[in-house]
Coordinates of C-alpha atoms in Angstrom, one line a residue:
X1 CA -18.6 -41.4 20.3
X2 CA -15.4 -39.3 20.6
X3 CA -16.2 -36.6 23.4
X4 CA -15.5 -32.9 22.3
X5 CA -14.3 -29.3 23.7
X6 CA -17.8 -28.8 23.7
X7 CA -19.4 -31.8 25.6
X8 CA -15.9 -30.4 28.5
X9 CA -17.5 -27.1 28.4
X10 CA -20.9 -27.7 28.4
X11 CA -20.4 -30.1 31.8
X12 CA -18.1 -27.2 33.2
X13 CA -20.6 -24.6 32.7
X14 CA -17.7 -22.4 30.2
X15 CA -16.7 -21.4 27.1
X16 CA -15.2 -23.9 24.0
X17 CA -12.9 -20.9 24.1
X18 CA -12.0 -21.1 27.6
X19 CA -11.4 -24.9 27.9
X20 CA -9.1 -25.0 25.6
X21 CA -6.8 -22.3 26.9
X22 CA -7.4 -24.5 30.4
X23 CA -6.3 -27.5 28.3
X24 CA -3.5 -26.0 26.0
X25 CA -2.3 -22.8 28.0
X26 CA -3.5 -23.6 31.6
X27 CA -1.6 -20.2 32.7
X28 CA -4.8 -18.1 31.4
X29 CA -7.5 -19.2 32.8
X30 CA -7.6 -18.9 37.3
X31 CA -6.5 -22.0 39.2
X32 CA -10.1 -22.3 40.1
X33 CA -11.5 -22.9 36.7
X34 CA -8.5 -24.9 35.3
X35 CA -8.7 -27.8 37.9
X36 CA -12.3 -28.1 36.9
X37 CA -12.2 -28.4 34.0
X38 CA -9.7 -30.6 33.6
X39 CA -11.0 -33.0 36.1
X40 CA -14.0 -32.9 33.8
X41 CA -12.4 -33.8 30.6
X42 CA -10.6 -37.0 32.9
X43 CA -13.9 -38.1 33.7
X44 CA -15.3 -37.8 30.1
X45 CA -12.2 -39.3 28.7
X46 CA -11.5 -36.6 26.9
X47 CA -8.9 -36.6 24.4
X48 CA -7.0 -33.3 22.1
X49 CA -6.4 -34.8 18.7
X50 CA -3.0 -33.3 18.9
X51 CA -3.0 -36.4 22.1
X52 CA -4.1 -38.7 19.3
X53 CA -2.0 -38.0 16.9
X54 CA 1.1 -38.9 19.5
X55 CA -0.5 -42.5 19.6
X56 CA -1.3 -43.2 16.6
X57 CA 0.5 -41.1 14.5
X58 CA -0.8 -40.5 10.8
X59 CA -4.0 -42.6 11.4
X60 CA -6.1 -40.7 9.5
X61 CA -4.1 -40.1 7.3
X62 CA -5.6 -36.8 6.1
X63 CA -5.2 -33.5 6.1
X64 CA -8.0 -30.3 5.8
X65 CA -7.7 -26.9 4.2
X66 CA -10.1 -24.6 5.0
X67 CA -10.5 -21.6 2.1
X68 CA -12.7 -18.3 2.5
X69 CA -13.8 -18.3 -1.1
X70 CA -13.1 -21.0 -3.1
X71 CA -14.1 -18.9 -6.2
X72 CA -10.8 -16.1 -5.3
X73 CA -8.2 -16.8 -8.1
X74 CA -6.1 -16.2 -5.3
X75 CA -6.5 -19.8 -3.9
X76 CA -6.1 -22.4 -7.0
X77 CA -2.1 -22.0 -7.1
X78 CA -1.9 -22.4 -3.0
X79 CA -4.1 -25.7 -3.2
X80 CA -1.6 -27.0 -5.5
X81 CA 0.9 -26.3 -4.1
X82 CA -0.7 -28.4 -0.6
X83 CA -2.0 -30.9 -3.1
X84 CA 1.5 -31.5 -4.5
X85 CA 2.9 -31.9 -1.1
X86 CA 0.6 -34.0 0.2
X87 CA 0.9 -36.5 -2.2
X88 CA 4.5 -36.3 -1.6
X89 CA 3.7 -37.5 2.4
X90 CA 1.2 -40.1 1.5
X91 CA -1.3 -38.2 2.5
X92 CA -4.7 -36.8 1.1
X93 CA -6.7 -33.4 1.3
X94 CA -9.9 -32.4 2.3
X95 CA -11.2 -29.1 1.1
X96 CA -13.5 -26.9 2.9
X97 CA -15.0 -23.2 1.9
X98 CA -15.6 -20.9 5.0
X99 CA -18.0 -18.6 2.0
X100 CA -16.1 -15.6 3.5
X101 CA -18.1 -16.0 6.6
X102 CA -15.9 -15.7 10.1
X103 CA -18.5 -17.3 12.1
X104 CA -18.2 -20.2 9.9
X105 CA -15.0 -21.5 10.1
X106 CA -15.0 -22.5 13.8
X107 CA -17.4 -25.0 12.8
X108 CA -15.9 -26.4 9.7
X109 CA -13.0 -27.0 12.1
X110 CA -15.1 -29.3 14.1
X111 CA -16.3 -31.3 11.4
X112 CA -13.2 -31.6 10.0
X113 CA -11.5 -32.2 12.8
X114 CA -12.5 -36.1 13.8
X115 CA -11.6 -36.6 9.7
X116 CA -7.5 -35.2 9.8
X117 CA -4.4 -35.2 11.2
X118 CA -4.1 -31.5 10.9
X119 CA -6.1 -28.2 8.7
X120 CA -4.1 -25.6 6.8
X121 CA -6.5 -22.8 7.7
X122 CA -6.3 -19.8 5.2
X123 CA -6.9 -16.5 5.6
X124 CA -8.8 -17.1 8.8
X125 CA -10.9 -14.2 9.8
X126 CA -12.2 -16.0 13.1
X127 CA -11.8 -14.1 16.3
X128 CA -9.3 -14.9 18.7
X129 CA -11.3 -17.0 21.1
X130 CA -12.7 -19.1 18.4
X131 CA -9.5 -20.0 16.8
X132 CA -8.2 -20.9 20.4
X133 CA -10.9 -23.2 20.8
X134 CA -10.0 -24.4 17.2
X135 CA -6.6 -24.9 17.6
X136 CA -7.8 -27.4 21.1
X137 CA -9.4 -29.6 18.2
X138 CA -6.2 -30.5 16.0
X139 CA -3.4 -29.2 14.7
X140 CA -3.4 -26.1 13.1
X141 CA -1.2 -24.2 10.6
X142 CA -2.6 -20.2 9.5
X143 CA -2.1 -19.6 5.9
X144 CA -1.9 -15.2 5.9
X145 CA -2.1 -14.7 9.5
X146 CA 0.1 -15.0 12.6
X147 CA -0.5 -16.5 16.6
X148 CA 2.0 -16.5 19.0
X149 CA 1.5 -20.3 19.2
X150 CA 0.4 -21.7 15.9
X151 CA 2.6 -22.5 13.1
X152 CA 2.0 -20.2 10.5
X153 CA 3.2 -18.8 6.6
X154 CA 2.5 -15.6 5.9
X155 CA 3.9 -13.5 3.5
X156 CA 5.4 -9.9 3.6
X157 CA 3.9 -7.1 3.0
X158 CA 6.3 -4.9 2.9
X159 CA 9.1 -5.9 0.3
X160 CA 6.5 -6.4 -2.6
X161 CA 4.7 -2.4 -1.8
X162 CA 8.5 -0.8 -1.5
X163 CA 8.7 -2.0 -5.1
X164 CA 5.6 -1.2 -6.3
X165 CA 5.6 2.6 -4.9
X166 CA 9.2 2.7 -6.1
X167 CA 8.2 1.6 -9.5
X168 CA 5.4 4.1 -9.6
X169 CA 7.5 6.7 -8.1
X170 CA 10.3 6.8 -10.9
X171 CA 7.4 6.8 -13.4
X172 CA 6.3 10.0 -12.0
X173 CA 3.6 9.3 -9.5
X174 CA 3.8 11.5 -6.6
X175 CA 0.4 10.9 -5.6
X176 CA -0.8 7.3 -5.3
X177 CA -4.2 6.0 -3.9
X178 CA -4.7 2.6 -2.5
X179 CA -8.2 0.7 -3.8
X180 CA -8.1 -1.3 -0.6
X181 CA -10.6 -4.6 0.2
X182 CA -12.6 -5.7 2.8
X183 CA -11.9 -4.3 6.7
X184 CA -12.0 -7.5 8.4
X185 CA -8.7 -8.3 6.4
X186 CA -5.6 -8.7 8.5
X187 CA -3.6 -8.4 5.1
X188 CA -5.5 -5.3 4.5
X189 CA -4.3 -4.0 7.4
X190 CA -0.5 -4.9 6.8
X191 CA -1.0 -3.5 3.2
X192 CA -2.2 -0.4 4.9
X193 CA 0.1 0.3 7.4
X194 CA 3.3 -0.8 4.5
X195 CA 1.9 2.0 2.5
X196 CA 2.6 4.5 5.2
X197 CA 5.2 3.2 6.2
X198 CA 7.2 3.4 2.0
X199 CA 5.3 6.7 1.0
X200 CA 7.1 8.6 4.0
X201 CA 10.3 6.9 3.4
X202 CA 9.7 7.7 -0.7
X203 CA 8.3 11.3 -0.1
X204 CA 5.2 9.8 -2.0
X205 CA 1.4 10.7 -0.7
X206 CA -0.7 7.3 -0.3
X207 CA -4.4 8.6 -0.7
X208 CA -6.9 5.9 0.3
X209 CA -9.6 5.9 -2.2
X210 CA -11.8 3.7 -0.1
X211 CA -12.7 -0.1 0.9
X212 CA -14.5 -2.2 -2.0
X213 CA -15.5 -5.6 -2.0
X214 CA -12.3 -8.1 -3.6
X215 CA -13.7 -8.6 -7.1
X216 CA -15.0 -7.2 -10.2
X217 CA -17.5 -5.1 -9.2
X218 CA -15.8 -3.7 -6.5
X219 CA -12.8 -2.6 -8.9
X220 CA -15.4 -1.0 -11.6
X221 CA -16.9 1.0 -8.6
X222 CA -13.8 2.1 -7.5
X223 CA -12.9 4.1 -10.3
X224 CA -14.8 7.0 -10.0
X225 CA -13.7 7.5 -6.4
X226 CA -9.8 7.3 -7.5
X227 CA -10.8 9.9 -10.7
X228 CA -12.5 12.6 -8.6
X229 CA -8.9 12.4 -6.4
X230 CA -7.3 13.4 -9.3
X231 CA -5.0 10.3 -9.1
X232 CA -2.4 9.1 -12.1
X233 CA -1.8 5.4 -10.3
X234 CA -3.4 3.3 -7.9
X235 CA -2.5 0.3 -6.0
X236 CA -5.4 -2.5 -5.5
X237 CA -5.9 -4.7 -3.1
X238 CA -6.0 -8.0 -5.0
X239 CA -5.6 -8.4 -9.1
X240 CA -9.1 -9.1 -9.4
X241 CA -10.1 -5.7 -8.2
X242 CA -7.2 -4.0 -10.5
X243 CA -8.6 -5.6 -13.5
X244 CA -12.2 -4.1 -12.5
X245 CA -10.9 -1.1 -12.2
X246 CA -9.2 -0.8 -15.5
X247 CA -12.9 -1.7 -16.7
X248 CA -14.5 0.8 -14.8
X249 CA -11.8 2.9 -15.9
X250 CA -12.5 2.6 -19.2
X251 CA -16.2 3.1 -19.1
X252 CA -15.5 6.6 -18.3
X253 CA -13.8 7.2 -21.0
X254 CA -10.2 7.0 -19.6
X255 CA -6.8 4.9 -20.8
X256 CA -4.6 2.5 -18.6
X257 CA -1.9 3.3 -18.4
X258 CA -1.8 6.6 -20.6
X259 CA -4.5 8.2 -18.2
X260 CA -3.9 6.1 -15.0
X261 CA -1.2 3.4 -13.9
X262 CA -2.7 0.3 -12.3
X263 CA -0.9 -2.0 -9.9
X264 CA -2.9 -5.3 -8.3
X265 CA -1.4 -7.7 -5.7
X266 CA -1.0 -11.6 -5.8
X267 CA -0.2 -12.3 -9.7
X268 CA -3.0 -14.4 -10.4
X269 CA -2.8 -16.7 -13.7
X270 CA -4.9 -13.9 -15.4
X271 CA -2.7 -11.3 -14.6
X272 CA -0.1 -12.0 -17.2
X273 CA -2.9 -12.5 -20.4
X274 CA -5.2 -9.6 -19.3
X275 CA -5.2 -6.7 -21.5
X276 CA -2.8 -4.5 -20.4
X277 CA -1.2 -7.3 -18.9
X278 CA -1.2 -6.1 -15.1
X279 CA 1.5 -5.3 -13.1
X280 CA 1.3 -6.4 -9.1
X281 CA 3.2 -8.1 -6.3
X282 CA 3.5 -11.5 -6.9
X283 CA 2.9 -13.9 -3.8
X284 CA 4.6 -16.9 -3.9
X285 CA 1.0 -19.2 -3.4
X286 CA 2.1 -22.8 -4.5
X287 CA 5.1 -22.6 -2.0
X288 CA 3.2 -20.7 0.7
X289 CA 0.8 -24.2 0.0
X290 CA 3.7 -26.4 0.1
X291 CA 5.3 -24.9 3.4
X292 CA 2.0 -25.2 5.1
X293 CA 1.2 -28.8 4.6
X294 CA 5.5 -29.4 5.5
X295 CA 4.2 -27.4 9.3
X296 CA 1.4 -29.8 9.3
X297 CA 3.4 -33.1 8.8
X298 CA 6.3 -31.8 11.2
X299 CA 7.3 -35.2 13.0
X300 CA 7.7 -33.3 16.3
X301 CA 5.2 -31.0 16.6
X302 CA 6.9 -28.1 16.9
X303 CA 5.6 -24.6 15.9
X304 CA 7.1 -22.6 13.4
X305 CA 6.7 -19.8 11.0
X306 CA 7.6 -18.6 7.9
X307 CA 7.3 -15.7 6.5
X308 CA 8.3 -15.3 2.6
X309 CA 9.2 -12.3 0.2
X310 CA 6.9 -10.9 -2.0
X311 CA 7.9 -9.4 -5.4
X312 CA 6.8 -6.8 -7.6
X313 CA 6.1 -7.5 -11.7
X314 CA 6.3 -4.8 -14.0
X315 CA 4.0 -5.0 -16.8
X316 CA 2.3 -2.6 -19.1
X317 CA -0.1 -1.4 -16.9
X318 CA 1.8 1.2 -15.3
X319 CA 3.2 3.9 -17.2
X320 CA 4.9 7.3 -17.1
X321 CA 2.4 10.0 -15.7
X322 CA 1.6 12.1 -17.9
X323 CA -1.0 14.7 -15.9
X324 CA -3.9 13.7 -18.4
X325 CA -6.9 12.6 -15.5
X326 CA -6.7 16.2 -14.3
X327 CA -6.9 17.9 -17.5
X328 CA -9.5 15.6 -18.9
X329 CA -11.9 16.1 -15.7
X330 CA -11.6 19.8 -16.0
X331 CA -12.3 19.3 -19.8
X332 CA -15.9 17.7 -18.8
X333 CA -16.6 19.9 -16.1
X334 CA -16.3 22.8 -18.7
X335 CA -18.8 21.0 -21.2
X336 CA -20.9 20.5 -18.3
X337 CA -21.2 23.8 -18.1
X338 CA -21.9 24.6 -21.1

């Protein structure tokens, strides 16, 4: 039976986490606890997957992806994309859904690991210690988030909201509020901080209307939060939670885009048919798929990282603003009162 970073760090008395940085970056851990340790994986005959990989090159040939939510429309084009790629090396997928649970992605990467040559690990929202010990299993490339020494393809942030907020902006929008998702998102965060970062350079006020879970639900509570802002336009996290927003919009009686301009994020196959088709940021998913397994299959090993352009889509949800949400909530305040 092959011997793990866990058998090494349950003889040594440590952490999965701090074995492998013993193992893979021996400069962390104190000269004390390295030696141990890796006298102790000698005498287990332990070996790094990345070590048999260099002696038998390809052997399983197989690779893992590792999703958060297989149901996210944000994920079908990416898997292509891998899937396409793949097939291209000789080489087969394995498919894997963390169910948007952090603490359950370490472990899919030991199962997994014994099975591949490498996982394409998307959207990871392990800590850092756990993705350490995860990288100590086999090779790793991070879809949406960056490590110093993990290849990686992420995408920026930045390029697709300039567009966006200067879309919105020359439409009239001097005041727009960001529908953002879930806090644990490290593309949240980059979303976040863009936002400041265009609406001082654009003289534009980003209000943040709030967190809300990624999907429909999320966007049809959201829109009574953005409405009592007194908001013409709004930027969402993800297109799912746009279109729920234009629905929740709608059940209270106001109009996208006459009453309020909506912009999602990723340009998801529904995005172009929905009605009002929806304008967003288009992520380029099948190629962010593609590049990932190509940082997998790398004959030498080496880490790299990509980081690709994102690009806005006009559509016909956004519109010139017209000042109606203000009106129209001072309307049924005055019938309230009467």
């Amino acid at each position: 039976m092959r011997v793990t970073l866990r058998d090494v760090a349950e003889q040594a008395g440590v952490s999965v986490a701090t074995v492998s940085r013993a193992l893979s970056r021996p400069e962390m851990v104190s000269d004390e606890a390295r030696d141990r340790i890796q006298e102790i994986s000698l005498q287990l005959g332990y070996r790094s997957s990345r070590e048999a990989r260099e002696i038998a090159p390809g052997s399983a040939g197989t690779l893992g992806v590792i999703v958060p939510d297989l149901l996210n429309p944000f994920y079908p084009a990416l898997l292509k994309g891998a899937q396409a790629r793949a097939r291209e090396h000789g080489l087969h997928l394995l498919l894997a859904d963390a169910e948007e649970a952090p603490d359950g992605e370490l472990p899919l990467v030991q199962t997994l690991a014994p099975q591949v040559d490498g996982i394409l690990l998307c959207s990871s929202r392990m800590s850092e210690s756990d993705l350490e010990a995860a990288s100590g299993l086999t090779r790793l490339c991070l879809v949406n988030r960056r490590h110093r020494d993990l290849s990686a393809v992420s995408f920026d942030a930045l390029s697709g909201v300039r567009a966006a907020v200067r879309h919105l902006a020359a439409l009239g929008h001097r005041r727009i509020g960001y529908v953002g998702g879930p806090r644990a998102s490290r593309s949240e965060a980059e979303r976040r901080t863009a936002l400041e970062q265009v609406g001082a350079e654009l003289a534009v006020e980003i209000v943040d209307v709030g967190h809300f879970p990624p999907g429909i639900p999320g966007g049809v509570s959201a829109a009574e939060p953005l409405l009592l802002r007194e908001l013409s336009a709004a930027l969402a996290y993800n297109d799912v939670l746009a279109l729920g927003l234009i629905s929740g919009l709608r059940a209270l009686g106001f109009s996208v885009p006459e009453d309020v301009s909506v912009v999602g994020w990723d340009d998801i196959e529904y995005a172009a048919v929905s009605s009002p088709a929806l304008s967003t940021v288009r992520v380029p998913r099948h190629r962010i798929g593609a590049l990932g397994i190509d940082a997998l299959v790398a004959p030498d090993g080496s880490v790299t990282e990509q980081r690709l352009e994102t690009r806005f889509v006009p559509r016909d949800s956004t519109a010139r603003r017209r000042g109606a949400v203000q009106e129209r909530l001072e309307q049924a305040a005055e019938g309230q009162r009467a």
